[in-house]
Short mmCIF file of C-alpha atoms in Angstrom, two decimals:
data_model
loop_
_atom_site.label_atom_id
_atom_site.label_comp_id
_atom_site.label_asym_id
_atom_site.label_seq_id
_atom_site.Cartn_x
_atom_site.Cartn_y
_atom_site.Cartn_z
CA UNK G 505 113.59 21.69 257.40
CA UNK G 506 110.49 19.86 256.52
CA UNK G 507 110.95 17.09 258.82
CA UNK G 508 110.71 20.10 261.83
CA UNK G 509 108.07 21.54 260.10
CA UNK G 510 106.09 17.89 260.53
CA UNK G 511 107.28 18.20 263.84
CA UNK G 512 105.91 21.45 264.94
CA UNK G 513 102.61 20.38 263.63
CA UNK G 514 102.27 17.49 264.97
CA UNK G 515 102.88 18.94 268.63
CA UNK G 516 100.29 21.69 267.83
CA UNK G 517 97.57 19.44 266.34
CA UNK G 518 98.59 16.49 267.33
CA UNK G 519 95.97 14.07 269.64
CA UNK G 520 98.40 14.07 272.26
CA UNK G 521 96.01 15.19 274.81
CA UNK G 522 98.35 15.17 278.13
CA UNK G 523 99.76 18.67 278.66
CA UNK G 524 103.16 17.49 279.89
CA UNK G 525 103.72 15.10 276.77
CA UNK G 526 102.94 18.21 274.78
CA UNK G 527 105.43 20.79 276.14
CA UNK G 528 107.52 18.32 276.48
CA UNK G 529 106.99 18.34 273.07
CA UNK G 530 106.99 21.93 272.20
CA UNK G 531 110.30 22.12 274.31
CA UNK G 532 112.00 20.00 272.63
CA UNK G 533 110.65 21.46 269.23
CA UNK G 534 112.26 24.98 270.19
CA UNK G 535 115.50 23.45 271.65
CA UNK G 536 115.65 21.95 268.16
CA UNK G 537 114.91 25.37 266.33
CA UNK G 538 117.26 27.11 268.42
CA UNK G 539 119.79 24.78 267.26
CA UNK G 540 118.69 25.37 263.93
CA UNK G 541 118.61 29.33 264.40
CA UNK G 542 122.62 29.24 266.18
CA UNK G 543 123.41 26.93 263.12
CA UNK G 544 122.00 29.69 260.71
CA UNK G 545 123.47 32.75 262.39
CA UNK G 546 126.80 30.43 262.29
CA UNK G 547 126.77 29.94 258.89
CA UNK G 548 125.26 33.95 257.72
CA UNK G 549 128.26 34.80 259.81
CA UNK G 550 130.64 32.66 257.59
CA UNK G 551 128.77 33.87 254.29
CA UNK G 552 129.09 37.44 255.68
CA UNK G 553 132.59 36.83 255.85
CA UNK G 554 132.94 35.76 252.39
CA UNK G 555 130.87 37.93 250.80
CA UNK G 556 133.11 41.17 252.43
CA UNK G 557 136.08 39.08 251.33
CA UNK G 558 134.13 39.44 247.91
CA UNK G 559 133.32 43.01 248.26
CA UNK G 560 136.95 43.62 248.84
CA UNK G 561 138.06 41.39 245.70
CA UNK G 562 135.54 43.52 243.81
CA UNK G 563 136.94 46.75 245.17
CA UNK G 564 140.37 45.25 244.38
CA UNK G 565 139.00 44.20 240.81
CA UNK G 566 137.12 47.20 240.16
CA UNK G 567 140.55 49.47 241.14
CA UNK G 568 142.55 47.80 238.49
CA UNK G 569 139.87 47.88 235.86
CA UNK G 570 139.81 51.75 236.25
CA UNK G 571 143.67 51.63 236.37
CA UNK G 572 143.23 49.24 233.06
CA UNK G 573 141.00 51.80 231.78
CA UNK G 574 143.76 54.86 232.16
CA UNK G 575 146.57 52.34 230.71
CA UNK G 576 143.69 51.57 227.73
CA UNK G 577 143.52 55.67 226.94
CA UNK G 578 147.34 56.14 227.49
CA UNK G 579 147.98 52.94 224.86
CA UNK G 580 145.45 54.80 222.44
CA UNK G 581 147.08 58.10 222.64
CA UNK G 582 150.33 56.25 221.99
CA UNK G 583 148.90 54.39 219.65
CA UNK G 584 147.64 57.82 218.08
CA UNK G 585 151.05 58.80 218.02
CA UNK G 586 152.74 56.29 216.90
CA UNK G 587 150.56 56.45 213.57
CA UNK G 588 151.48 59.56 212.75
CA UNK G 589 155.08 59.45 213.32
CA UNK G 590 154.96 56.01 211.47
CA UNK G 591 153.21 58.22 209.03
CA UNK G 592 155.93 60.47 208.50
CA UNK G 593 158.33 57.95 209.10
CA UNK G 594 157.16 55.86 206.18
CA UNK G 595 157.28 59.24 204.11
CA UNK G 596 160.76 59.39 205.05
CA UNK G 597 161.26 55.98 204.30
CA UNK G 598 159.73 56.78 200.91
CA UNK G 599 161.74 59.62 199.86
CA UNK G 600 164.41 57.75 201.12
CA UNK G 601 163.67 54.89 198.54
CA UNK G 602 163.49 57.30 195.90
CA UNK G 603 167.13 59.13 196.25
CA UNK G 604 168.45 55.70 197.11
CA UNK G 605 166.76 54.34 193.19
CA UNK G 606 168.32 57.51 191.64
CA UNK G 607 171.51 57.45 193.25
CA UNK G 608 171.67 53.07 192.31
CA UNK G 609 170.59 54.52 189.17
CA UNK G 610 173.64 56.88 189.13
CA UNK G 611 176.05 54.94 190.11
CA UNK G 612 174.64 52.04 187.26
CA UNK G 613 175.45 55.21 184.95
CA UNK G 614 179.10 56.00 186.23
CA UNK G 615 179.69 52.02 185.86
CA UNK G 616 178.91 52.35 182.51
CA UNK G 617 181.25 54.90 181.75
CA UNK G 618 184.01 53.76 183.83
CA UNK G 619 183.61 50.50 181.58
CA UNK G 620 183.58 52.73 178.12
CA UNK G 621 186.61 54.73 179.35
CA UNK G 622 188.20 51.53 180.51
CA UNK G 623 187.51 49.89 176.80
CA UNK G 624 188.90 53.52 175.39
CA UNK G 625 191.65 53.60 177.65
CA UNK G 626 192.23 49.78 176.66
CA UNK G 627 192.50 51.01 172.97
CA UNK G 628 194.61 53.76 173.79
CA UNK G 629 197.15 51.78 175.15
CA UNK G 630 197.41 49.58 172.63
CA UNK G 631 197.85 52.39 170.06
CA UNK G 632 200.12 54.00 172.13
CA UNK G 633 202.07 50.32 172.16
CA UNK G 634 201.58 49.97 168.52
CA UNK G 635 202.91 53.85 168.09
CA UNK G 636 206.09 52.73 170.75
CA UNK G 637 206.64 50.13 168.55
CA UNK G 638 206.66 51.80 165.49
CA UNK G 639 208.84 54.69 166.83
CA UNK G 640 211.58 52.39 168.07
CA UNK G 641 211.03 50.64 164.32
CA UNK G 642 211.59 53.85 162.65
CA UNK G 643 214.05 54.95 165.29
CA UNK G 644 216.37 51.94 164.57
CA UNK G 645 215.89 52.39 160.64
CA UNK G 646 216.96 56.09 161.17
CA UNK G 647 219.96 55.10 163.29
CA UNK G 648 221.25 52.36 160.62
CA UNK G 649 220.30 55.33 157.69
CA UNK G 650 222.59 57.68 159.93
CA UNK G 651 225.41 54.83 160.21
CA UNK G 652 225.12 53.93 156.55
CA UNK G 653 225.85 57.80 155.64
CA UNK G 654 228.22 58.09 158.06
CA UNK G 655 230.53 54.86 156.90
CA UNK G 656 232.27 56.79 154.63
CA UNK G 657 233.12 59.91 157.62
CA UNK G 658 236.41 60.04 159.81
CA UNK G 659 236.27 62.53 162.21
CA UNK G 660 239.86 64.25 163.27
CA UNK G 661 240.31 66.10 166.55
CA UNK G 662 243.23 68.18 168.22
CA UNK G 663 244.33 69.51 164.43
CA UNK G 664 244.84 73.12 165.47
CA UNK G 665 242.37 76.09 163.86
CA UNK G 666 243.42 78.76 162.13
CA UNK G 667 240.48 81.69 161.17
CA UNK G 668 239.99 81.35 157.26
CA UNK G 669 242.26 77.64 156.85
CA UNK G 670 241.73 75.43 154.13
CA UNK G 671 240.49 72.66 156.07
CA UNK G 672 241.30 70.02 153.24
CA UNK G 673 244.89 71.25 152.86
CA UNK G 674 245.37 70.86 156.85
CA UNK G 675 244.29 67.54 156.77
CA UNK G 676 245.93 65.96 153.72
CA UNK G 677 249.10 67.54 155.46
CA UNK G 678 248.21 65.92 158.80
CA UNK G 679 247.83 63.07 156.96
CA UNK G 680 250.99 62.81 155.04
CA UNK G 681 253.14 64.38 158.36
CA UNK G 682 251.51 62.77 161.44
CA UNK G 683 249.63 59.86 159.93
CA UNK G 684 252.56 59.19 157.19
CA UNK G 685 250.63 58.15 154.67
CA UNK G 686 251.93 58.97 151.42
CA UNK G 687 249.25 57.89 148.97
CA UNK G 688 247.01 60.23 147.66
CA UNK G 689 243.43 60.64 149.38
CA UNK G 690 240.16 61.40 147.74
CA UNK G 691 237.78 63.20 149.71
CA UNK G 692 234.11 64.06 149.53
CA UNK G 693 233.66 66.76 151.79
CA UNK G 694 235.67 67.86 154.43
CA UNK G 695 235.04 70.70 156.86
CA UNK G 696 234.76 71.79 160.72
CA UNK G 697 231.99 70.94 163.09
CA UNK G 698 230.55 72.25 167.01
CA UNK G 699 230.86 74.70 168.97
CA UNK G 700 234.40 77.10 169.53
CA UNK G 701 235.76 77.08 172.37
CA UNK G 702 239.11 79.24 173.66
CA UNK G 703 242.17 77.19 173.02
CA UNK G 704 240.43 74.45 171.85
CA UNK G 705 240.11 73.60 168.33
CA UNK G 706 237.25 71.99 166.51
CA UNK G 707 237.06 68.60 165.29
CA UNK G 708 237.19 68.13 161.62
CA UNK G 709 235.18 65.08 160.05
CA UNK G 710 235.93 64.52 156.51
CA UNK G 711 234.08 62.82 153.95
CA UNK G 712 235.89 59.81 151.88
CA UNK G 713 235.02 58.45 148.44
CA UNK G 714 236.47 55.18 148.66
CA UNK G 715 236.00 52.95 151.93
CA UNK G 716 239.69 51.59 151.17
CA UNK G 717 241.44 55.13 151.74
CA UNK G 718 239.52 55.32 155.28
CA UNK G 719 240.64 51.75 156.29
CA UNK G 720 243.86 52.57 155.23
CA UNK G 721 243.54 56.30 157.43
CA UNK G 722 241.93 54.03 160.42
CA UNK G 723 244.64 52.00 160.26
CA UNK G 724 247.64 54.10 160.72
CA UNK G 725 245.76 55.79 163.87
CA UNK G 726 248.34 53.51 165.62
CA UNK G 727 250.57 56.43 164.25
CA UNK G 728 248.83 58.93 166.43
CA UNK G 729 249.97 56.45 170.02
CA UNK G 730 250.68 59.21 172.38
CA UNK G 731 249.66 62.08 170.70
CA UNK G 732 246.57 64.90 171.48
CA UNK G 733 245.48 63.54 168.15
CA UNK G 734 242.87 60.99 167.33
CA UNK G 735 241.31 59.87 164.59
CA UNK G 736 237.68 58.16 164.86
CA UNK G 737 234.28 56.80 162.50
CA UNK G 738 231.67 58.82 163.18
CA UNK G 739 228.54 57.46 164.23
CA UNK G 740 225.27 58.55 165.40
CA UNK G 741 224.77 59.97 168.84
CA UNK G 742 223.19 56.62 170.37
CA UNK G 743 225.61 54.74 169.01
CA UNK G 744 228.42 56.87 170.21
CA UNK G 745 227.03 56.36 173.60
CA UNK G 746 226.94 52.67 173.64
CA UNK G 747 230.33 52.41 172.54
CA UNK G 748 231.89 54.77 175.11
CA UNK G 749 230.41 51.34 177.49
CA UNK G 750 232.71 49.64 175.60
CA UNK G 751 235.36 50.99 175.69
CA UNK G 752 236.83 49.45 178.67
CA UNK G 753 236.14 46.61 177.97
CA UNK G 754 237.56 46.49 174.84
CA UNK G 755 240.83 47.73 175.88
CA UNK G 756 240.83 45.63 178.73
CA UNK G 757 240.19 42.42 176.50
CA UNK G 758 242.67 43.31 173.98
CA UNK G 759 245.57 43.44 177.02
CA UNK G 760 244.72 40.00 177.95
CA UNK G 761 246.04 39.10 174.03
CA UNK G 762 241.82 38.62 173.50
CA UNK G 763 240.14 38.88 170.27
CA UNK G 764 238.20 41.77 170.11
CA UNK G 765 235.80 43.44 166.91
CA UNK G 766 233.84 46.34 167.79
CA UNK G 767 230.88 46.55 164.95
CA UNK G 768 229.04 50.02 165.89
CA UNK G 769 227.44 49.30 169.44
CA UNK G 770 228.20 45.53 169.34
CA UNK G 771 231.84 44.36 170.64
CA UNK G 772 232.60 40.60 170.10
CA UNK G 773 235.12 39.36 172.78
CA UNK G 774 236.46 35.91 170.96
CA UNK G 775 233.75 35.22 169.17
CA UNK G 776 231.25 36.57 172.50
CA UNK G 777 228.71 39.26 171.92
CA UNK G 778 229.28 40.85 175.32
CA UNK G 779 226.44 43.34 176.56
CA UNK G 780 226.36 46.05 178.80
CA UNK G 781 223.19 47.87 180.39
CA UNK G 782 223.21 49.97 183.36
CA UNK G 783 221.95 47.86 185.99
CA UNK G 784 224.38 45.02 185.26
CA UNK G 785 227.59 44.15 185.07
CA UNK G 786 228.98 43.16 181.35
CA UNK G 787 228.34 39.76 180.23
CA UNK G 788 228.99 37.51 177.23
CA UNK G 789 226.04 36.10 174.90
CA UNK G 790 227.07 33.07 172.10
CA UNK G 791 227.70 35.34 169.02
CA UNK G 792 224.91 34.89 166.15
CA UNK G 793 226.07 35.30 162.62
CA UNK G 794 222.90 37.71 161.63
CA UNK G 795 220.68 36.78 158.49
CA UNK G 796 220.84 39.54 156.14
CA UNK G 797 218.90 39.64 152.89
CA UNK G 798 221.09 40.03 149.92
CA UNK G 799 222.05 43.52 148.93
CA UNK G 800 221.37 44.59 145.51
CA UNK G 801 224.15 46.38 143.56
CA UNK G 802 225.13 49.69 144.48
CA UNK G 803 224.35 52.50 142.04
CA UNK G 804 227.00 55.27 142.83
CA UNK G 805 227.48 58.54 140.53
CA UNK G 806 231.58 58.21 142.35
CA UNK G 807 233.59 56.62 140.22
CA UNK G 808 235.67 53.59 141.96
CA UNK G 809 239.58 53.62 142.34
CA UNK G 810 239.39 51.15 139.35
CA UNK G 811 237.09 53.40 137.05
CA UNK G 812 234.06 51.94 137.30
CA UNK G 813 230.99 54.22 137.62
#
């Protein structure tokens, strides 16, 4: 641009002082500024191309920024909103807290109790072991009382009743006709026991002072083979029951020429304690000669067969 300028002046003040050389001059000059002009206008054209290009990016730009702008105020109102519900929510969250504390708290309190009643149910049970224990303790001392009163007792059944009998005549006639035993018994007690029944008499158990007489009576029972009599010890009801298991067995074993002793609810086969539950089958167990403490003298106010008191 300046070296045009130069130009220009130099063709207007120059000291060219032919006319030709200086239109010549001035001719070229505008040829040259025309060039210049069309390479201006070019080049604004270009500009004014990029700067609408710009207006429209601007447009473009300024569009979203208001669109920003909406999305801006809808985040805030959400924003808004979420506070307050994470306002209540944390409320709920805190009331939550606090019946989830007193229910942790409750259930700490239940624990402790289940553990108490477990330790008093604990205790319980071993007191009710301990009271087992002792009842089947004083339970088998009752039973061996009951068998030691009862060693001395024969009971008789199928001896026919009569209303207002002398039930120690009947029998010491029984005795000396069915049983033939001459020898003169001695007898405690003797008397009738159960229920009556039609046609059926009641058993008589009778009472002996001396063991020997009731060997001797248990003994001739043999007598009685075939008969509706029978002649047996009495024993206590649990006893009674285990024998009737027995029973079987012991006839059973005494067929096969086997040596059998029944002692209350225990029956030896040869020497074999052979025992009998109701889930199993009999079996025999080595025999054990028991361990018994030494009896002290008996103090009787019966006098013995030989006259000792």
């Amino acid at each position: 641009m300046r070296v045009l300028s130069f130009q220009s002046r130099n063709v207007l003040y120059g000291e060219e002082t032919e006319i030709p050389a200086v239109l010549n001059n001035v001719l070229t000059l505008l040829n040259r500024m025309d060039t210049r002009l069309s390479s201006i206008e070019k080049n604004t054209g270009k500009n004014t191309t990029t700067l609408s290009q710009l207006n429209d990016k601007f447009n473009s730009l300024s569009a979203r920024v208001i669109d920003a702008e909406k999305d801006i105020v809808d985040v805030k109102s959400r924003v808004t909103q979420l506070e307050a519900t994470s306002h209540g929510t944390g409320n709920l969250f805190d009331e939550i807290k606090t019946k989830t504390d007193k229910l942790a708290s409750d259930i700490e309190h239940l624990q402790r109790e289940r553990t108490d009643f477990e330790n008093r149910q604990e205790n319980m049970k071993e007191k009710i072991d301990n009271l087992e224990e002792d009842k089947c303790m004083l339970n088998d001392k009752l039973i061996d009382m009951l068998c030691r009163s009862m060693k001395y007792n024969l009971i008789f059944s199928g001896i026919e009743e009569h209303r207002d009998e002398d039930c120690e005549d009947k029998l010491r006639r029984f005795i000396y006709q069915d049983m033939r035993i001459e020898h003169r018994l001695e007898f405690g007690n003797v008397h009738r026991f159960g229920k009556s029944y039609r046609n059926k008499p009641r058993p008589i158990i009778a009472r002996f002072l001396y063991f020997s007489d009731l060997d001797m009576v248990k003994r001739a029972g043999k007598n009685l083979k075939g008969t509706h009599y029978g002649v047996n010890q009495q024993f206590p009801a649990e006893i009674e029951e285990k024998r009737r298991k027995l029973y079987p067995i012991m006839k059973a074993e005494r067929k096969n020429n086997s040596k059998v002793v029944l002692i209350r609810d225990k029956l030896y086969v040869n020497d074999e304690l052979v025992t009998v539950s109701n889930d199993e089958a009999p079996r025999e167990e080595p025999r054990q000669t028991p361990i018994r403490p030494k009896k002290r003298s008996r103090v009787s106010s019966t006098p013995d067969r030989d006259g000792h008191s």
